[in-house]
Short mmCIF file of C-alpha atoms in Angstrom, two decimals:
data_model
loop_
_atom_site.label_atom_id
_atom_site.label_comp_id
_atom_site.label_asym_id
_atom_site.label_seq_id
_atom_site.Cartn_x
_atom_site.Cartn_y
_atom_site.Cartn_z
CA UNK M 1 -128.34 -24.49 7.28
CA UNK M 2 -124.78 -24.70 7.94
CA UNK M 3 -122.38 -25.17 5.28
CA UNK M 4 -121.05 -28.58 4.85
CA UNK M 5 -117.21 -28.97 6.16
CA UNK M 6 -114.31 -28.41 3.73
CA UNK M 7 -112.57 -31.61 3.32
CA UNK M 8 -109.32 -32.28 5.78
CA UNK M 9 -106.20 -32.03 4.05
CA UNK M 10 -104.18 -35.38 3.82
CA UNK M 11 -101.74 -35.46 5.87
CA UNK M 12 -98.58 -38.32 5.56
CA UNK M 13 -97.98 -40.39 8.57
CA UNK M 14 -94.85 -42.95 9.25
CA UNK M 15 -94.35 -45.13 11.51
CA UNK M 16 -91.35 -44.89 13.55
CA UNK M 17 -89.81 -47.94 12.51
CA UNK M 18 -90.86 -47.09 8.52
CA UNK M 19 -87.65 -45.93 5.95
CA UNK M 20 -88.81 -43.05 5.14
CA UNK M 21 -87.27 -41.84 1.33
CA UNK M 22 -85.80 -38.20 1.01
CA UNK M 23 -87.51 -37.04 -1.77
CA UNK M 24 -85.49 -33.99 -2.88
CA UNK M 25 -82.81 -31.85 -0.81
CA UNK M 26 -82.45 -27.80 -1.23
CA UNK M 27 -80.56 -25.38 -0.63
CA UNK M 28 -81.64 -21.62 0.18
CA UNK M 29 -79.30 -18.54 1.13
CA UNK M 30 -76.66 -19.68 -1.74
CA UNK M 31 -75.00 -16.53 -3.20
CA UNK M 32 -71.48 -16.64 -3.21
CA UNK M 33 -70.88 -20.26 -2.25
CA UNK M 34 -71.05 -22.65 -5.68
CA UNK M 35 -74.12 -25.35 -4.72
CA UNK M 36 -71.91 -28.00 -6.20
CA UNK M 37 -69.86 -27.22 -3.53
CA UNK M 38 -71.90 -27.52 -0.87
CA UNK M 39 -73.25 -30.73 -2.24
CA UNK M 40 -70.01 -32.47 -2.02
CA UNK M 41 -69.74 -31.67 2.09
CA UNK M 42 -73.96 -33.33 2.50
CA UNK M 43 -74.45 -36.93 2.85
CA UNK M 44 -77.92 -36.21 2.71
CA UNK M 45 -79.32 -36.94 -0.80
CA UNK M 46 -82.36 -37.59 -2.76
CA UNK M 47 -83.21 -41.70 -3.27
CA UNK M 48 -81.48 -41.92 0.19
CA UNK M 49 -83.44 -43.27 3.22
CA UNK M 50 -83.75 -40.22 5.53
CA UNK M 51 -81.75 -39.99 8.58
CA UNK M 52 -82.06 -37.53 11.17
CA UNK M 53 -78.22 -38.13 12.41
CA UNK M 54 -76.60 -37.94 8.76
CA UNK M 55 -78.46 -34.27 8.70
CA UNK M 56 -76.47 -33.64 11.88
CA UNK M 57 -73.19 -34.69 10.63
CA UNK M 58 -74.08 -32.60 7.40
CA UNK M 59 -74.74 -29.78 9.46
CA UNK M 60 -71.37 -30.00 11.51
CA UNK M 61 -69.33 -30.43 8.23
CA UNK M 62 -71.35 -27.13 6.79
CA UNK M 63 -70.20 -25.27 9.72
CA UNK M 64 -66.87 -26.78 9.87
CA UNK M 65 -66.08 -25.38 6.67
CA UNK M 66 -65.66 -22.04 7.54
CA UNK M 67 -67.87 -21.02 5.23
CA UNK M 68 -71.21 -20.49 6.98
CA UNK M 69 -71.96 -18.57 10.28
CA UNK M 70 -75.02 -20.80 10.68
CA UNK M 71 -76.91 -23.58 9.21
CA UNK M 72 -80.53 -24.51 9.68
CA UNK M 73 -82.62 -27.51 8.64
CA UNK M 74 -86.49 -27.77 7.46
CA UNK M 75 -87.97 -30.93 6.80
CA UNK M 76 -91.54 -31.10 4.73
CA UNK M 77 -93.34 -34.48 4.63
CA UNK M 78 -95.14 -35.50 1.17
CA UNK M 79 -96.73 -38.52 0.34
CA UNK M 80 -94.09 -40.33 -0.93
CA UNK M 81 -90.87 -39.35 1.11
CA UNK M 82 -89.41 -36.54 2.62
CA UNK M 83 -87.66 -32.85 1.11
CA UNK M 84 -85.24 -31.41 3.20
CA UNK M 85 -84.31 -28.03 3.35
CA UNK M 86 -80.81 -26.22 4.54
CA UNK M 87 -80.78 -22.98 5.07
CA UNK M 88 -77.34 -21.44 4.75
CA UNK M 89 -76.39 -18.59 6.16
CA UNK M 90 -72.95 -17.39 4.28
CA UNK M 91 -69.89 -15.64 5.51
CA UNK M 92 -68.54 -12.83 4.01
CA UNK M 93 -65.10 -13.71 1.84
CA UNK M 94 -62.27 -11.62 2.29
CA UNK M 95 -61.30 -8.94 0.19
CA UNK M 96 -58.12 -7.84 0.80
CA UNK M 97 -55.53 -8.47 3.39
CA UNK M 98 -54.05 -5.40 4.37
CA UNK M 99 -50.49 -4.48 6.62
CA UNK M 100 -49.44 -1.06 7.91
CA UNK M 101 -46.61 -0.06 9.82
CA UNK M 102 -44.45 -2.97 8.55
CA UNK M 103 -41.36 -1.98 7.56
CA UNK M 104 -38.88 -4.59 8.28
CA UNK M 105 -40.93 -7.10 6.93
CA UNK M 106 -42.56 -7.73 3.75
CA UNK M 107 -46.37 -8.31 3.29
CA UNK M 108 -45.36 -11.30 1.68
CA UNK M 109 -44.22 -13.38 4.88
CA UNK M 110 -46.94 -11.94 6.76
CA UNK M 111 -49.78 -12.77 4.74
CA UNK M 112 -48.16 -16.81 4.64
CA UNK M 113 -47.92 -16.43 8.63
CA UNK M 114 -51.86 -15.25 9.28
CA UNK M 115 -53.20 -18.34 7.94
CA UNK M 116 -55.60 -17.10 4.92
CA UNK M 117 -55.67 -15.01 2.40
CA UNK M 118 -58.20 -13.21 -0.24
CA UNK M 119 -61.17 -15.38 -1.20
CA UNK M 120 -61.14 -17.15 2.00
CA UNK M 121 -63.96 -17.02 4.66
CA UNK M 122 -63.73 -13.71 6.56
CA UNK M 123 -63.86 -15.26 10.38
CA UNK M 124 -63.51 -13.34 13.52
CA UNK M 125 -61.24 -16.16 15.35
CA UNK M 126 -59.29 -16.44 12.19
CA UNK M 127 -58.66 -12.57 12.02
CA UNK M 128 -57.71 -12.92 15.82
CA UNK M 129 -55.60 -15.78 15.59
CA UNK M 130 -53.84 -14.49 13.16
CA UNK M 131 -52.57 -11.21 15.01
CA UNK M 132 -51.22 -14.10 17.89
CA UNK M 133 -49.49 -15.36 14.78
CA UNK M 134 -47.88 -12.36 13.45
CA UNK M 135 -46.65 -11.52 17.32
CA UNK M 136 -44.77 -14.77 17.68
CA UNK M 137 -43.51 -13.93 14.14
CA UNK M 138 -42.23 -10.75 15.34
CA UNK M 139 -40.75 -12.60 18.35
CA UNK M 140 -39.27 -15.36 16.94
CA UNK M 141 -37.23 -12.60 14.67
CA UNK M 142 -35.92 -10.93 17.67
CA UNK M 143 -38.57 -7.65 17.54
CA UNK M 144 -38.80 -6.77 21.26
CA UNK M 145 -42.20 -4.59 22.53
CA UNK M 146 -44.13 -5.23 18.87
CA UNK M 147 -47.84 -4.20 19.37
CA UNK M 148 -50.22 -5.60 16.13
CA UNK M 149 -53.76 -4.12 16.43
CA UNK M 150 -56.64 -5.35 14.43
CA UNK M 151 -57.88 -2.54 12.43
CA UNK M 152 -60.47 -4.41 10.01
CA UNK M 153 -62.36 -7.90 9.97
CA UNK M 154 -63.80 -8.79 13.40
CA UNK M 155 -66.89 -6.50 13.01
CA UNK M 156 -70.00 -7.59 11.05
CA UNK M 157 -69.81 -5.18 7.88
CA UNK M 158 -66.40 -5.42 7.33
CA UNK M 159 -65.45 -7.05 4.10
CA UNK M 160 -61.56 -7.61 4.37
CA UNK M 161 -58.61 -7.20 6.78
CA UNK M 162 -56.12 -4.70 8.05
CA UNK M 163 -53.76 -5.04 10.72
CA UNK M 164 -51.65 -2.13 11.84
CA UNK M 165 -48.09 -3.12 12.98
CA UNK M 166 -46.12 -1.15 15.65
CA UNK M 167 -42.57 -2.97 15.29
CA UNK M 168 -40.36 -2.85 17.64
CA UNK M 169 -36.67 -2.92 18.03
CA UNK M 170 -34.55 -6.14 17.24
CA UNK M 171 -32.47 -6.30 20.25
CA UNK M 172 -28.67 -8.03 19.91
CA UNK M 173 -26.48 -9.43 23.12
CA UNK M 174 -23.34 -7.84 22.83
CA UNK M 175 -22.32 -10.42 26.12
CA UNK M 176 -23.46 -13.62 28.33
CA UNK M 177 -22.27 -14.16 32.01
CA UNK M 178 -22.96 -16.15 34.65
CA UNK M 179 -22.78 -15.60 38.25
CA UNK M 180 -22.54 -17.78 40.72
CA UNK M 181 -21.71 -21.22 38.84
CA UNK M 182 -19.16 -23.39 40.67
CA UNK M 183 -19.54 -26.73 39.43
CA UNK M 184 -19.72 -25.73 35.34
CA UNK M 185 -17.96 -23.10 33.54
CA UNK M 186 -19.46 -20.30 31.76
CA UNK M 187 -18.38 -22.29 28.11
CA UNK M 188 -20.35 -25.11 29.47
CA UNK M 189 -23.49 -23.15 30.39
CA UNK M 190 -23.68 -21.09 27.06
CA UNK M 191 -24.03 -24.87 25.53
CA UNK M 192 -27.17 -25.08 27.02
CA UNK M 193 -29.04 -22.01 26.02
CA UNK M 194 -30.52 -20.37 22.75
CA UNK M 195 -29.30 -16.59 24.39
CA UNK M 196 -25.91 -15.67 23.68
CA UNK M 197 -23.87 -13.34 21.43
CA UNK M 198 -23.79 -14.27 17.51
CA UNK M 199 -21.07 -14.56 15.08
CA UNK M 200 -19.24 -11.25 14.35
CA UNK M 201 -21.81 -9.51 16.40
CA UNK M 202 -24.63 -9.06 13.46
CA UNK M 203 -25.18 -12.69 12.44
CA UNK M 204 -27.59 -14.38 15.46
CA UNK M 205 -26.95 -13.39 18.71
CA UNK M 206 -31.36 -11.84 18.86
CA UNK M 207 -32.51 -11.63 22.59
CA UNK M 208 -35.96 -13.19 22.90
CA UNK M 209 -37.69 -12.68 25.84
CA UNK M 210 -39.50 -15.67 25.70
CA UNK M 211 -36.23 -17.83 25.28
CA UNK M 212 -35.28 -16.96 28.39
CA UNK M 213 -37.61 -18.31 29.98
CA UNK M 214 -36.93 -21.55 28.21
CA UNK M 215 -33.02 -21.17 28.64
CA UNK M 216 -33.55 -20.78 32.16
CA UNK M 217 -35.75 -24.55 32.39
CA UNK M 218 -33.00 -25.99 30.48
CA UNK M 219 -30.48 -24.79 33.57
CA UNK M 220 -32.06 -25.84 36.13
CA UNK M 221 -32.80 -29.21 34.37
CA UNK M 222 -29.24 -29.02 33.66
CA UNK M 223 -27.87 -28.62 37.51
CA UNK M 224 -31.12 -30.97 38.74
CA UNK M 225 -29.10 -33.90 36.81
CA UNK M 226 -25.84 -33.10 38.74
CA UNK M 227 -27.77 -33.44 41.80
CA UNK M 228 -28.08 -30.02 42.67
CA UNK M 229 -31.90 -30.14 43.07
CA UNK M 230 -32.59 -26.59 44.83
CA UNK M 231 -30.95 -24.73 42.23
CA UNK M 232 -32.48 -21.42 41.77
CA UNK M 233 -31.16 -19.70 38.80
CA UNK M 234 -32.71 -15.62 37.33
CA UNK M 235 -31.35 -13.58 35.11
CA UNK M 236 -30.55 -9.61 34.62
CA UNK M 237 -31.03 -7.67 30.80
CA UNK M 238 -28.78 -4.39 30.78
CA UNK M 239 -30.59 -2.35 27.48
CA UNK M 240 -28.60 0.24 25.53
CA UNK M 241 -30.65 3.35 25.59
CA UNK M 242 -32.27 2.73 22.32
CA UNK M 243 -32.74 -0.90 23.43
CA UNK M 244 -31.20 -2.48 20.32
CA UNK M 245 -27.84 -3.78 22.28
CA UNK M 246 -28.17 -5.99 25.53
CA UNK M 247 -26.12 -7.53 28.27
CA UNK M 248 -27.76 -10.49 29.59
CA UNK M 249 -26.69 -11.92 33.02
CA UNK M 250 -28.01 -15.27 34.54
CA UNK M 251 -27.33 -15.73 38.43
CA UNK M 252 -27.04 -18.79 39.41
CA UNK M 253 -27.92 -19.98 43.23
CA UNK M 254 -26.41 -23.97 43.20
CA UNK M 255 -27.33 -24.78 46.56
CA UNK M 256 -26.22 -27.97 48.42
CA UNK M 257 -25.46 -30.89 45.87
CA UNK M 258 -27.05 -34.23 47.24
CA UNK M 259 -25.59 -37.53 47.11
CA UNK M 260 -26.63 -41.29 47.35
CA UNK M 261 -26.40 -42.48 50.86
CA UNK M 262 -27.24 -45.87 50.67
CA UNK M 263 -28.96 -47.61 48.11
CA UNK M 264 -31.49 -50.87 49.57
CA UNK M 265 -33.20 -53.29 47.73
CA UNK M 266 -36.21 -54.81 48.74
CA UNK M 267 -38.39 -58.03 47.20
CA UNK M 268 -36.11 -60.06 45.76
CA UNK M 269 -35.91 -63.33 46.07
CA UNK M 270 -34.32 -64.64 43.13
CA UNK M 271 -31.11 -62.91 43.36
CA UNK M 272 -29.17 -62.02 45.93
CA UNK M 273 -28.40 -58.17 46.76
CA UNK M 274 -25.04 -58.00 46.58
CA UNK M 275 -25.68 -58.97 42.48
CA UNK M 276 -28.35 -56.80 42.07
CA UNK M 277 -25.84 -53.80 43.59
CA UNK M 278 -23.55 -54.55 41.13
CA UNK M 279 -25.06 -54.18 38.20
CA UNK M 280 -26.27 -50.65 39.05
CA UNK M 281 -24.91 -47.87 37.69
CA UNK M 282 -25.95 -45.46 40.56
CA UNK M 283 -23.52 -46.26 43.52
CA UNK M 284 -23.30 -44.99 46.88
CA UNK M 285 -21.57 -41.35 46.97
CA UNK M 286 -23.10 -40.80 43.69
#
């Protein structure tokens, strides 16, 4: 005789068009991270009707906080609603924020320059961003050939950052010269730029490599207005030995200057040329 079946267990069906309550929502994986926290960043709550999309935005926001390397979602199915489930997956939180090698500048400014600080999230694009931040830092203060290595915080077990800090040499312009300029003086060029000697030869006056670059648009944009527009301008850095005094040359190619030939208007019908010529301000031989 066979044994009679056990009875099925009930199972809760909704419609797809049915509101479907969430019943409860929890939290696992919680250790460091205050729930009440958390709470304030979900949308998702109990009473509410359930909404698969609000769980997605709660989900971004979770991970947009830093504060989570992942986030999953479980959702059980009662009788009378719905309980949904995140899983949280925390991020370690730094412990210390560490310098070495930094001698010229404090661990003060460098810690406001990375970005965070202890107690924040420890994450791997925010350790590495903030080594590209403490280079430009370096650069913007005139340090030429600074090297900043990451020594502590991208790898999975490590609890705080270190960065250690090569700094180099803060290199001054002792002079500024140009070669080659016909049409502007060398007063009128140094107007222009960011590199040039400072007062009294210790106050300014930092060569930055990447300025240059910058000087050298504002130049050309400079001899493109006069209407010099194949103008080709480099530029020549003479180091000290020790690299901390510099003579910085730019040489200057004009080329021809062009002119306005003839200037023809074309369309209009309401005023005559000869008007419209007149109240130009570009003229012929311009």
């Amino acid at each position: 005789m066979q044994p009679e079946p056990k009875p099925l267990k009930r199972v809760p069906t909704f419609g797809p068009q049915e509101r479907i309550p969430v019943k409860d929502v929890k939290f696992e994986g919680l250790e460091r991270v205050p729930q009440g926290r958390v709470e304030t960043m979900v949308q998702t709550r109990p009473q509410r009707v359930y909404d698969p999309q609000v769980v997605q935005d709660d989900v971004r926001r979770l991970i947009q906080s830093r504060l989570f390397r992942d986030v999953r979602t479980f959702r059980q199915k009662m009788d009378d609603g719905i309980i949904i489930t995140f899983q949280l997956f925390e991020r370690p939180l730094v412990q210390h924020v560490k310098f070495a090698g930094n001698d010229r500048l404090k661990d003060k400014a460098l810690i406001k320059e990375v970005g965070f600080k202890k107690g924040d999230p420890l994450n791997r694009f925010a350790v590495e961003e903030g080594q590209r931040r403490l280079e430009r830092l370096y650069e913007d203060k005139g340090f030429q050939g600074t090297s900043i290595t990451i020594r502590e915080g991208t790898a999975p077990t490590d609890i705080g950052v270190t960065y250690e800090i090569r700094e180099g040499v803060v290199t001054r312009l002792t002079s500024t010269t140009f070669e080659g300029n016909n049409i502007a003086s060398d007063a009128r060029l140094k107007t222009l730029i960011d590199n040039k000697p400072g007062i009294v030869w210790l106050i300014g006056g930092k060569l930055s490599e990447d300025g240059l670059a910058q000087d050298i648009d504002k130049l050309t944009a400079y001899y493109r207005n006069l209407g010099f527009f194949r103008a080709s301008i480099r530029h020549e850095v003479a180091y000290n030995e020790e690299r901390t005094w510099a003579k910085l040359k730019f040489l200057i190619d004009e080329g021809p200057r062009y002119r306005v030939r003839s200037i023809q208007i074309q369309g209009n019908q309401q005023f005559e040329t000869n008007l419209l010529l007149a109240k130009m301000e570009t003229q012929e031989g311009d």
